[in-house]
Coordinates of C-alpha atoms in Angstrom, one line a residue:
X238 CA 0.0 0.0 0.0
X239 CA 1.4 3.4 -0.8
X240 CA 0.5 6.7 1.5
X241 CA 1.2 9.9 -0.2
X242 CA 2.5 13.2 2.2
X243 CA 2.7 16.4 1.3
X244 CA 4.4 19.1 3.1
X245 CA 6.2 22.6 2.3
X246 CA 10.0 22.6 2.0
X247 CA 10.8 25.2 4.7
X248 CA 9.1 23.1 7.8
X249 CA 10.6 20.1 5.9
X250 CA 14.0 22.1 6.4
X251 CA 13.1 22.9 10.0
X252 CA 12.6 19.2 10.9
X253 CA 16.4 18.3 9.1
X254 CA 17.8 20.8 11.5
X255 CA 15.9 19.8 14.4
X256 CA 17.2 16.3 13.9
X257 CA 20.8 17.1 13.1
X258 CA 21.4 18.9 15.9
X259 CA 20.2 15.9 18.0
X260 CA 22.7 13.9 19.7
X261 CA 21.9 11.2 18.0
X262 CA 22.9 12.5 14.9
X263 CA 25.9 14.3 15.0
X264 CA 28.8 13.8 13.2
X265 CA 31.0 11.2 14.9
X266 CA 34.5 11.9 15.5
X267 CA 37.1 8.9 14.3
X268 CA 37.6 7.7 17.7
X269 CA 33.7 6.6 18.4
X270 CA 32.6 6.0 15.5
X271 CA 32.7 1.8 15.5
X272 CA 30.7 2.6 18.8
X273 CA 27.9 4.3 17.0
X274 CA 27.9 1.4 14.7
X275 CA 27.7 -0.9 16.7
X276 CA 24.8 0.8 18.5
X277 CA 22.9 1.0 15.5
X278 CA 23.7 -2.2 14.5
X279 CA 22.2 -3.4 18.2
X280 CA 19.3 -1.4 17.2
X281 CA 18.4 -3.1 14.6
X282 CA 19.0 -6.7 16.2
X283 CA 16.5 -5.7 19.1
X284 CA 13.3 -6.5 16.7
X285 CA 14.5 -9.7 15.8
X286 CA 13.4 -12.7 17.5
X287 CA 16.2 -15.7 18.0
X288 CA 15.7 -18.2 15.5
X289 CA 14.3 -21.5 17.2
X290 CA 16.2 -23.7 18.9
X291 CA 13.6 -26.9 18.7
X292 CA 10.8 -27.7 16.6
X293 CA 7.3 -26.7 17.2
X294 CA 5.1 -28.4 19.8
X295 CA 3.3 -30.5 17.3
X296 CA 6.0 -32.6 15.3
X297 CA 5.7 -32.5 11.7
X298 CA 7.3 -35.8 10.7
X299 CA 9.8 -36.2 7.4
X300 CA 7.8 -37.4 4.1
X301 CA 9.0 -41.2 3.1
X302 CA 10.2 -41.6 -0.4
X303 CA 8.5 -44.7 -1.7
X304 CA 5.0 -45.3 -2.5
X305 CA 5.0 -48.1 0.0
X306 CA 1.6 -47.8 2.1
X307 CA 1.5 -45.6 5.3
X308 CA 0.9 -47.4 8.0
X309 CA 0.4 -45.0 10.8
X310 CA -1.6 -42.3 9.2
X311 CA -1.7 -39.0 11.2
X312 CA -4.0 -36.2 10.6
X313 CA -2.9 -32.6 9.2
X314 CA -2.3 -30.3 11.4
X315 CA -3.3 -26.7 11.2
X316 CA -0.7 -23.5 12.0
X317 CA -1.4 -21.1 14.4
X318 CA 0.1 -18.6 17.0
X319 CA 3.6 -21.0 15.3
X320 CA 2.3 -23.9 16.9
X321 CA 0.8 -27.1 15.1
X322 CA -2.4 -28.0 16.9
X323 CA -4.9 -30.7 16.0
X324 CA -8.4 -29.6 14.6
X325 CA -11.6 -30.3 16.8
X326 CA -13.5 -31.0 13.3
X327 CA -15.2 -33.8 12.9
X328 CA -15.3 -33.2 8.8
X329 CA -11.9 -34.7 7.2
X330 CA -10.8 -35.1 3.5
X331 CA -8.5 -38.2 3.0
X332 CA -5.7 -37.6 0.7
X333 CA -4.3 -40.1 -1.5
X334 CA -0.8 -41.1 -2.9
X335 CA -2.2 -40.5 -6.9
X336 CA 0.4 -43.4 -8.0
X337 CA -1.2 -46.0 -5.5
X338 CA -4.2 -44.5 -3.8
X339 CA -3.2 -45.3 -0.6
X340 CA -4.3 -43.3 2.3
X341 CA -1.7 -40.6 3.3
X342 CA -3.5 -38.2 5.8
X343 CA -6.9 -36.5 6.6
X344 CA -7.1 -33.0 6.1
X345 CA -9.3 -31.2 8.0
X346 CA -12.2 -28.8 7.2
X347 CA -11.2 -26.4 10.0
X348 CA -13.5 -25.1 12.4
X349 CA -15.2 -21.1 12.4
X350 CA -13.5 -21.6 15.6
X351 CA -10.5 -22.1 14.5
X352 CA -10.4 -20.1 11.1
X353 CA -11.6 -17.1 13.6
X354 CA -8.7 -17.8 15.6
X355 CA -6.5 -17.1 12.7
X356 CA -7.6 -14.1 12.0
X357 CA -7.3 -13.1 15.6
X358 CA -3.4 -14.1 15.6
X359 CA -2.8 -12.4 12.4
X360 CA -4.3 -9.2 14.1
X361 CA -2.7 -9.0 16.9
X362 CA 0.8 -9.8 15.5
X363 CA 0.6 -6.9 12.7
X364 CA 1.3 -3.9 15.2
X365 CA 4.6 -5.3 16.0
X366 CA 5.7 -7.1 12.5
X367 CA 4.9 -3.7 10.7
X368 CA 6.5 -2.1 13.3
X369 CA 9.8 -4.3 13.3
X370 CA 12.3 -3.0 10.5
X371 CA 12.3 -3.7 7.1
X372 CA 16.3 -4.9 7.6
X373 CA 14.9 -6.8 10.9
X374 CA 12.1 -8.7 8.5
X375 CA 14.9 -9.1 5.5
X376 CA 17.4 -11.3 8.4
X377 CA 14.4 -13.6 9.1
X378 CA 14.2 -13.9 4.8
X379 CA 17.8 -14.8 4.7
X380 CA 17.3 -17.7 7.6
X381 CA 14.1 -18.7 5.5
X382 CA 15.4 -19.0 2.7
X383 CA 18.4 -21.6 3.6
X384 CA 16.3 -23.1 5.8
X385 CA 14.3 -24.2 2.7
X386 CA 17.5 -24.9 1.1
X387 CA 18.4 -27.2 3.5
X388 CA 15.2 -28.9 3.5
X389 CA 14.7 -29.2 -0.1
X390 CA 14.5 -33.0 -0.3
X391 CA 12.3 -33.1 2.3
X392 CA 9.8 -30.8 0.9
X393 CA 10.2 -33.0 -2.7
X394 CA 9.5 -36.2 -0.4
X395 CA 5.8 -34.5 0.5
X396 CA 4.9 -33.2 -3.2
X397 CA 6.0 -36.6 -4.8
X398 CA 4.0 -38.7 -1.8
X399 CA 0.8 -36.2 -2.3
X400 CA 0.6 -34.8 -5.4
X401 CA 2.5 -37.4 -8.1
X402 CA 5.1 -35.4 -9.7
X403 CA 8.1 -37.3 -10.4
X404 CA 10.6 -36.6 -7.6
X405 CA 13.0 -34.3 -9.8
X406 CA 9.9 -32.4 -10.5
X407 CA 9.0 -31.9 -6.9
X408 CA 12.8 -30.6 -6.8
X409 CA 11.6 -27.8 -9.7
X410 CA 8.7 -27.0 -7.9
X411 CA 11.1 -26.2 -4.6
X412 CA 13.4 -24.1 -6.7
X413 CA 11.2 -22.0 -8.4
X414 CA 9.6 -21.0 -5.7
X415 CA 12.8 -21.0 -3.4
X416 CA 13.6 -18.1 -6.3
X417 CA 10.8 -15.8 -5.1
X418 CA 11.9 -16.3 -1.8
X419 CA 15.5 -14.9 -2.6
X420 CA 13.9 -12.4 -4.3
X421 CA 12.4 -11.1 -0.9
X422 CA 15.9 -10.8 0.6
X423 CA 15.7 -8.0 -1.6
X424 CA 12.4 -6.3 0.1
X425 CA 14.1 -3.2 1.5
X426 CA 15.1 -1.9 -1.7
X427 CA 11.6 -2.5 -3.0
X428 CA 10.2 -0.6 0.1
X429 CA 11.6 2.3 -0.7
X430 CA 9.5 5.6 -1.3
X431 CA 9.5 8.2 -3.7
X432 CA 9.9 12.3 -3.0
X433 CA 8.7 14.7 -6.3
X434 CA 9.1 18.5 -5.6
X435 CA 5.3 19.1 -7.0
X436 CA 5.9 23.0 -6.3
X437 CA 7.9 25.7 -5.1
X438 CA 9.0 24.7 -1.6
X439 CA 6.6 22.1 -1.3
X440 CA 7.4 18.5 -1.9
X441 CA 5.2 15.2 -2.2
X442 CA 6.8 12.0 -0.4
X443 CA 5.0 8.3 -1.1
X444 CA 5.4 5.7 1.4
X445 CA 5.4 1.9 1.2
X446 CA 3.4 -0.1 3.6
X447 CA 1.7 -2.9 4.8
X448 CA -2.4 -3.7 4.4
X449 CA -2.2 -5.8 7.7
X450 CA -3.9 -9.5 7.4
X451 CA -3.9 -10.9 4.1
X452 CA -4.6 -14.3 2.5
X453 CA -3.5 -16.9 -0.1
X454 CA -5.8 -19.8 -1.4
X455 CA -3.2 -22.0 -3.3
X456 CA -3.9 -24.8 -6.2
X457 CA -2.8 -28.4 -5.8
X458 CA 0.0 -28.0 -8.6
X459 CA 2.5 -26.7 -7.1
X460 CA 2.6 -27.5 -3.7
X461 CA 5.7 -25.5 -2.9
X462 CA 6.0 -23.0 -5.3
X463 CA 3.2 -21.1 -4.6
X464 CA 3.2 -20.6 -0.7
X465 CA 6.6 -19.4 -2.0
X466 CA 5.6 -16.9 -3.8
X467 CA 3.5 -16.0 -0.9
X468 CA 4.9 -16.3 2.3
X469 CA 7.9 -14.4 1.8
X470 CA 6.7 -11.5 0.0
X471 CA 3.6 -11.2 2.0
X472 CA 5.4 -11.3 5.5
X473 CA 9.0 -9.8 4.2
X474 CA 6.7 -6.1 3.5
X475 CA 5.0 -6.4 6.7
X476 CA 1.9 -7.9 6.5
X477 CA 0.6 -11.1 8.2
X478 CA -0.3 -13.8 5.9
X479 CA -3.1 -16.4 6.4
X480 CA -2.2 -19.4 3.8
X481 CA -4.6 -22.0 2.7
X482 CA -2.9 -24.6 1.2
X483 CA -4.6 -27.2 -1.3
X484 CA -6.8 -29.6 0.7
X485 CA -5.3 -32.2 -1.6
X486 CA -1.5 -31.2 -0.8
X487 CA -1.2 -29.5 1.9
X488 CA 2.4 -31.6 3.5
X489 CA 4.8 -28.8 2.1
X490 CA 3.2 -25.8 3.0
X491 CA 3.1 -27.7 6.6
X492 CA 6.8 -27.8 6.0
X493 CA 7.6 -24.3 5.1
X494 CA 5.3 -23.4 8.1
X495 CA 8.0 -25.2 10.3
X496 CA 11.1 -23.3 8.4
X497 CA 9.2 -20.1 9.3
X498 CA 9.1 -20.6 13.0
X499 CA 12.8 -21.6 12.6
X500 CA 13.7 -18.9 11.2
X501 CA 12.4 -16.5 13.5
X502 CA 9.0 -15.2 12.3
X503 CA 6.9 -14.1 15.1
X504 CA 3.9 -15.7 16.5
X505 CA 0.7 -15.1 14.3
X506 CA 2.9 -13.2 11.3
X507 CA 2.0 -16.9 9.4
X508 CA -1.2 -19.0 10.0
X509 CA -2.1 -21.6 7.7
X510 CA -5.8 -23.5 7.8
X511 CA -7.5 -26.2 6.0
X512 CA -10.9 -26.7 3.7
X513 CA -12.3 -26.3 0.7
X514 CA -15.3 -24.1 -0.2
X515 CA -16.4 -23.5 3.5
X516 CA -12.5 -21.6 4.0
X517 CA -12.6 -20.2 0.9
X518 CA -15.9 -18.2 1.9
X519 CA -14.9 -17.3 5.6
X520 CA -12.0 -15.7 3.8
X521 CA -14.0 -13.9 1.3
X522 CA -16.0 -12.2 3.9
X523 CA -13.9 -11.9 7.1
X524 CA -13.8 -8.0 7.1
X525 CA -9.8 -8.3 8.6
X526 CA -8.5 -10.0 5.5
X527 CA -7.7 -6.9 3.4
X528 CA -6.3 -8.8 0.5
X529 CA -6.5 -12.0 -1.4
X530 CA -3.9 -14.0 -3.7
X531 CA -5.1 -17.1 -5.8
X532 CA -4.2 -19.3 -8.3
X533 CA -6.1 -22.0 -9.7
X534 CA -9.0 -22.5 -12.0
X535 CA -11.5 -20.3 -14.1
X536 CA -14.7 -20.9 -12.1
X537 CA -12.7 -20.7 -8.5
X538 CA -11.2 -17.5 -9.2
X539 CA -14.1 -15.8 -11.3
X540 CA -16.1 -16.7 -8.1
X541 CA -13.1 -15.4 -5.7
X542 CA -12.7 -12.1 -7.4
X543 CA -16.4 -11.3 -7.7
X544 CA -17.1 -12.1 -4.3
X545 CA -14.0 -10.9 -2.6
X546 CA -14.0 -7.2 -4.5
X547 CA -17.7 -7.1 -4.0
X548 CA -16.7 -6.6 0.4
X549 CA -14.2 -4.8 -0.7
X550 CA -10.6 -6.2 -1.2
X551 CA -8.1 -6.5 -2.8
X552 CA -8.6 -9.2 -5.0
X553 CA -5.1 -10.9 -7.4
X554 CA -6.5 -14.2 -9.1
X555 CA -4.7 -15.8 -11.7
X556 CA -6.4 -18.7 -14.0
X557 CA -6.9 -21.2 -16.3
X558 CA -4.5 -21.4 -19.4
X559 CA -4.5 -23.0 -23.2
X560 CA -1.0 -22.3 -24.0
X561 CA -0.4 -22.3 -27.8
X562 CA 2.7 -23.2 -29.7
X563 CA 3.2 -22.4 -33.2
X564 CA 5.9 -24.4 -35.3
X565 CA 7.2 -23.2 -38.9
X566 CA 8.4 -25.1 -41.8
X567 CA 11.8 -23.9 -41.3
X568 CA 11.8 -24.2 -37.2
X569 CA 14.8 -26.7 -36.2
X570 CA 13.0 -29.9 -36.4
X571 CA 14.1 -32.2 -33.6
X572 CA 14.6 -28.9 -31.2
X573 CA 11.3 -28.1 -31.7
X574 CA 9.7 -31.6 -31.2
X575 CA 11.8 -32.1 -28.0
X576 CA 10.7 -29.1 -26.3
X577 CA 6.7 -29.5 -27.2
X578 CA 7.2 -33.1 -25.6
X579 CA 8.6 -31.9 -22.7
X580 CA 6.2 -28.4 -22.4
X581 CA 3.0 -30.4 -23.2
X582 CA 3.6 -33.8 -21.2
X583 CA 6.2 -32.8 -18.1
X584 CA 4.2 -32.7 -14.5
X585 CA 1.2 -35.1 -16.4
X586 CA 0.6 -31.7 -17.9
X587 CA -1.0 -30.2 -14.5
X588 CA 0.6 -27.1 -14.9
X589 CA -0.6 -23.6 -15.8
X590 CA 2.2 -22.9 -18.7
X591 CA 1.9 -26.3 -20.1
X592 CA 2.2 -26.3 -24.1
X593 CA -1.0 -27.7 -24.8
X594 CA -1.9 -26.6 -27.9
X595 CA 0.0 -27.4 -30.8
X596 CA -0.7 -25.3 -34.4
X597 CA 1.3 -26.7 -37.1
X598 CA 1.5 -24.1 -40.1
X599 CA 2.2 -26.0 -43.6
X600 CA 4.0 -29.3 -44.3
X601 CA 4.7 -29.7 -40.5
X602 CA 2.0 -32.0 -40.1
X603 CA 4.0 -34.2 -41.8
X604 CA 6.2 -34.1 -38.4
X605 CA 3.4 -35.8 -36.3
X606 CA 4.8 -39.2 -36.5
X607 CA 7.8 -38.2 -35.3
X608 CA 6.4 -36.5 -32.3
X609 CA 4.3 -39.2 -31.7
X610 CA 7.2 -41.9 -31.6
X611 CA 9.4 -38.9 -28.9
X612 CA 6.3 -38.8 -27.0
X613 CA 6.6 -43.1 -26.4
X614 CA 9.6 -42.4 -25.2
X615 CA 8.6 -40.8 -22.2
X616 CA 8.8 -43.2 -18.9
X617 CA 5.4 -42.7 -16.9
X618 CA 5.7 -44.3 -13.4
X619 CA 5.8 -43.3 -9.7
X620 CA 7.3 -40.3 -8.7
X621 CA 9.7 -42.1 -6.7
X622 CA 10.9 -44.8 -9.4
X623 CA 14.1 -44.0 -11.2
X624 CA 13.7 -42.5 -14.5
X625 CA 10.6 -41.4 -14.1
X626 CA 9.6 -38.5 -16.6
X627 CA 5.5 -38.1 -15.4
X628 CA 3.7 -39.2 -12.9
X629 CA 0.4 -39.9 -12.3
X630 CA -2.7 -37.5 -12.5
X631 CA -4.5 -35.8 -8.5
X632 CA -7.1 -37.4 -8.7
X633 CA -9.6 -40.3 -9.9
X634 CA -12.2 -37.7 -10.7
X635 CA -8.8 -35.8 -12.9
X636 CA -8.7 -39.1 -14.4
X637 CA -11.9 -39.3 -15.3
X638 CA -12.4 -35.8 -16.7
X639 CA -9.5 -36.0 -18.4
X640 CA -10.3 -39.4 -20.2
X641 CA -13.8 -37.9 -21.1
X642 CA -12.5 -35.2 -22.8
X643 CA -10.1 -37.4 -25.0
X644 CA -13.5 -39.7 -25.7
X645 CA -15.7 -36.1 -26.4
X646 CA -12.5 -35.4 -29.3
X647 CA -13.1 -38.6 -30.6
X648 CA -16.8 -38.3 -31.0
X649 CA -16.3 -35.0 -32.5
X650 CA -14.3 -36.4 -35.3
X651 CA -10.7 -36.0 -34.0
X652 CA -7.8 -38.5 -34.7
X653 CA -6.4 -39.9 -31.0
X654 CA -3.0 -40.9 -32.4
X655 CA -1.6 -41.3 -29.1
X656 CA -3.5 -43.2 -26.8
X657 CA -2.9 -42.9 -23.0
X658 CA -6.6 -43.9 -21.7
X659 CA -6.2 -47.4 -20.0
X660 CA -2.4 -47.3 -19.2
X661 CA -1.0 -48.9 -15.6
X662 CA 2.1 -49.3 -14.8
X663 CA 2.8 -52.8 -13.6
X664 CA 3.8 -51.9 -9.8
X665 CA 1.2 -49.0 -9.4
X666 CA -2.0 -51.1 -10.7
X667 CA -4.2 -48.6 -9.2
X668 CA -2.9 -45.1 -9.4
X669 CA -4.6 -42.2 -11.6
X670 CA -2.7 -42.9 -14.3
X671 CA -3.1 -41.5 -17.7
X672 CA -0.3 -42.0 -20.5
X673 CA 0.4 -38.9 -22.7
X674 CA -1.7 -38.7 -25.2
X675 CA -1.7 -36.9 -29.0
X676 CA -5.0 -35.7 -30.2
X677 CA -4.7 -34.4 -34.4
X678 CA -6.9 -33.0 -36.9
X679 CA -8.6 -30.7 -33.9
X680 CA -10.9 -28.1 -34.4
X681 CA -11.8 -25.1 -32.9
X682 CA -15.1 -26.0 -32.1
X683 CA -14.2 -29.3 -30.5
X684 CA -14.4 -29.2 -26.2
X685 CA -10.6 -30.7 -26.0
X686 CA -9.7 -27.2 -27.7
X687 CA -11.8 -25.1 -25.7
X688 CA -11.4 -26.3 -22.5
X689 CA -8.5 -26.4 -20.6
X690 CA -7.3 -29.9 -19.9
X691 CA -5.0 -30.3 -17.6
X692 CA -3.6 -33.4 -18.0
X693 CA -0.7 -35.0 -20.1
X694 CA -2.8 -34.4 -23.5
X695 CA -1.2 -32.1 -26.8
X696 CA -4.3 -31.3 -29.3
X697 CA -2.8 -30.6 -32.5
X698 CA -4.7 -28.4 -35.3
X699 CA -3.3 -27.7 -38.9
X700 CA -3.2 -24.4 -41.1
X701 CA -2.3 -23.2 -44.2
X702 CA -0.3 -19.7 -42.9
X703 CA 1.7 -17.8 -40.2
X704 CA -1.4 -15.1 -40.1
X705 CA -3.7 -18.1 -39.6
X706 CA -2.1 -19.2 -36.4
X707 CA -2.0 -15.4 -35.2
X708 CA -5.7 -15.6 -36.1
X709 CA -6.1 -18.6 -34.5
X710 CA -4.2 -18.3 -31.2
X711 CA -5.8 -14.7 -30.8
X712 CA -9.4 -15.9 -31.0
X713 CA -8.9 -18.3 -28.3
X714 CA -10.3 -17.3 -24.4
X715 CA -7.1 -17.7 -22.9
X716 CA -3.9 -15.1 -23.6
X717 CA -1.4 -16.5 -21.3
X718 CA 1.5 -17.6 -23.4
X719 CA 2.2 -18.8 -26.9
X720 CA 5.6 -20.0 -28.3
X721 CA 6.6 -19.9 -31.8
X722 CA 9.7 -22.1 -33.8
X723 CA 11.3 -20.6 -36.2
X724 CA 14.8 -19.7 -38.0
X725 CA 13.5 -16.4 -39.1
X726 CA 14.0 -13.6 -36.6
X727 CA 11.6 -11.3 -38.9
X728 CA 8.7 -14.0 -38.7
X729 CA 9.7 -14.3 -35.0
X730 CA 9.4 -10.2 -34.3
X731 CA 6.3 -10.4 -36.8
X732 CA 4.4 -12.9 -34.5
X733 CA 6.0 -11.3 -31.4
X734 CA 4.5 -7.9 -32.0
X735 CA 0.8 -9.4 -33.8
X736 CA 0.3 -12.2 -30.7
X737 CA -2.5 -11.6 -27.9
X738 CA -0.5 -13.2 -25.3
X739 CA 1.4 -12.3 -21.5
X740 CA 4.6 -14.0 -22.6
X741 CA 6.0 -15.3 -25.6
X742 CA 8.5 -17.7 -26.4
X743 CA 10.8 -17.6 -29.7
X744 CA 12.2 -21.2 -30.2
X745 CA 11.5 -22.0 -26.3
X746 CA 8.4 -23.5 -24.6
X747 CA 7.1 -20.8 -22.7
X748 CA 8.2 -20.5 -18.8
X749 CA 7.2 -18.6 -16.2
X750 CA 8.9 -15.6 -15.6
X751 CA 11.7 -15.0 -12.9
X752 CA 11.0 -13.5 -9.3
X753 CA 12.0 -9.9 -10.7
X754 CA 9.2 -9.5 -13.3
X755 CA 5.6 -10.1 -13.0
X756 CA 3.5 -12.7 -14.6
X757 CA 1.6 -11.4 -17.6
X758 CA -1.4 -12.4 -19.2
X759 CA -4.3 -11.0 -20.6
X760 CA -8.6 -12.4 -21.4
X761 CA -9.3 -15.7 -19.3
X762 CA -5.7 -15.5 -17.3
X763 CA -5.9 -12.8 -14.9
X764 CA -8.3 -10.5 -13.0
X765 CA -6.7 -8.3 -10.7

């Protein structure tokens, strides 16, 4: 939040003198001037709380790393006050290992009880985390930060166990969030305000500063990743953050909750709850929670940002995706076929930036055999197994959506030339598995074009002409990203400047950007 001030130069003036000729701020001579440093220095210290010793009361055990079953099975526990307590609910969702379906934990729907409790903490630890210095907040980022470092296996352990992704996956998923966190070591700088002389002898000054409680409802595809992009930026400016993780992953926001405490955030700066749409409405309309962050579906987070800007808050939700790629006759063949393979099938294809939409322009639909015989390739199994290159899908209902649509492309007169509907691997009989799978001759009418998928599933679609594509890409819902392969740098620049799309990449599947920029997109993606 910026706050503007406006005052006239000459009382400004008066104020610099005033403070000069305070003690405090006299020149020092050589001889004590390590003392004033040092002083200072102490200062600065006196807002930060020792990193813990121990863990919190309530253990948070360490993830195993095989799919073998479970067999003490402990309930999730909720975050608050930086202590993990066990819910009073009676209402539970069990959560599944995707690759075997065995039980891994209940998740509880937590209490108004307990939700309200949040909220409480959050508000009463604000007045002293806005008031503890910026540098103060950026030393608990730097112990955060390594702390995750340190821990990066373990939090891999819980997304491979709850969500499927192969375990190198659950590695990216760490990093790229990790990244953000980094990124918040840098908060003072982006605290810093602004000063415009708007007149003679009268000057404007903007400050940066905290709303107070705010919230993140997070998506079950990146487990890690995305508290990471809110935890630390949320906390490191000042505010107190109330995190709702995905009721279908919740193990390595659990985690990071831990690393917090550790690393010396203050009671109540970090609460986390559980639920689905019951949280999801107590944070809509809980008059404290001045902002919200969400990522995740269409109808979620049309639903979140009508609701949540109707009472008044501030409201960042970022959606669904149908990421286009666009591949030329004179694009370098095998490049380009390798990196649509690993865009459109890598995570199952549960992720926001996947490549799921191939348009081939001319004779390039004579490549599909080709990318049909890279996609065998692949090695679908557990997370855990070696050379694993996808996992399996959330969910049985995923499954089962995701199957439908390839039948629905079928019926509509689509080629399936990859088939992944019916595939098992032999020591995970009973996981959500669904093998990638090619869909050709697509049209835009057809529902596997129009919706978004989400699952390890490339519909391909044929035209005559660059401008076609353009047309084609830009009369989709979605503008999130598009790539384009080419040699040509002028019909690279040509599609680069006629695309409808957040990001673009030239002769690279498109990637979110790093923790310095923001994440574009424009239609369907993002309402802010």
């Amino acid at each position: 939040m910026r706050r503007a001030l406006t005052r006239t130069l000459p009382a400004a003036a008066a104020q610099a003198r005033a403070l000069r000729s305070a003690p405090a701020f006299r020149m020092p001579s050589s001889s004590n001037t390590s003392k004033i440093a040092t002083r200072r220095l102490h200062a600065t210290a006196q807002h930060l709380r020792p990193a813990s010793a121990s863990a919190p009361a309530y253990a948070v055990d360490s993830y195993p790393t095989s799919h073998e079953q479970i067999k003490d099975v402990q309930d999730t526990p909720y975050f608050i006050d930086n202590k993990f307590l066990k819910s009073e609910t009676t209402q539970f969702i069990d959560l599944h290992d995707p690759a075997t379906n065995n039980l891994v934990t209940r998740v509880p729907q937590s209490t108004d009880a307990e939700l309200k409790a949040a909220v409480e903490s959050a508000q009463k630890a604000f007045p002293g985390w806005r008031a503890t210095s910026v540098m103060a907040r950026q030393q608990v980022m730097f112990k955060f930060t390594q702390l995750v470092r340190d821990n990066w296996d373990r939090l891999a352990a819980s997304i491979t166990l709850e969500q499927g992704k192969t375990f190198a996956d659950a590695k990216g998923d760490v990093l790229r969030g990790l990244q953000v966190a980094e990124g918040a070591c840098n908060i003072p700088q982006q605290m810093v305000g602004e000063v415009l002389e708007v007149a003679k002898d009268m000057e404007t000054r903007s400050y940066r500063e905290p709303l107070g409680v705010v919230a993140a409802i997070c998506p079950f595809n990146f487990p890690a990743m995305i508290p990471l992009w809110s935890i630390p930026i949320a906390t490191a400016t000042g505010n107190c953050l109330i995190l709702k993780p995905s009721e279908r992953d919740p193990g390595a926001a659990i985690i990071l909750a831990e690393l917090a405490e550790k690393a010396g955030m203050p009671p109540g700066v970090l609460n986390i709850v559980h639920g689905a749409a019951k949280t999801v409405d107590f944070i809509l309309d809980e008059p404290a929670i001045k902002a919200i962050s969400f990522v995740g579906s269409n109808r979620a987070g049309e639903y979140i940002f009508t609701k949540g800007s109707a009472n008044g808050k501030r409201v960042q939700a970022n959606l669904g995706a149908k990421n286009h790629a666009a591949i030329l006759p004179d694009a370098n063949k095998q490049h380009a076929l390798n990196s649509i393979v690993g865009a459109a099938f890598g995570a199952a294809g549960q992720r926001c930036m996947a490549l799921s939409t191939l348009v081939m322009v001319g004779e390039t639909k004579e490549w599909l055999n080709e990318l049909a015989e890279s996609t065998k390739a692949l090695k679908v199994n557990g997370g855990f197994e070696e050379g694993a290159d996808l996992g399996p899908v959330i969910s049985p209902q995923s499954k089962e959506r995701i199957e439908g649509l390839i039948a629905s492309a079928e019926e509509e007169g689509a080629t399936i030339l990859l088939d992944g509907r019916g595939f098992k691997p032999a020591k995970y009989p009973n996981g959500n598995w669904v093998g990638p799978t090619i869909i050709t001759n697509v049209k835009p009418h057809m529902r596997c074009y129009k919706e978004e998928i989400f699952g390890p599933v490339l519909v391909c679609l044929n035209v005559d002409s660059l401008d076609e594509a353009v047309d084609l890409i830009n009369a989709n819902e979605y503008g999130n990203g598009v790539a384009i392969f080419t040699k040509s740098g002028a019909t690279a620049t040509a599609f680069q400047k006629n695309i409808e799309a957040g990001q673009v990449g030239i002769n690279v599947p498109v990637s979110l950007p790093l923790d310095c920029l923001i994440l574009p997109g424009i239609r369907a993606l993002i309402v802010s």
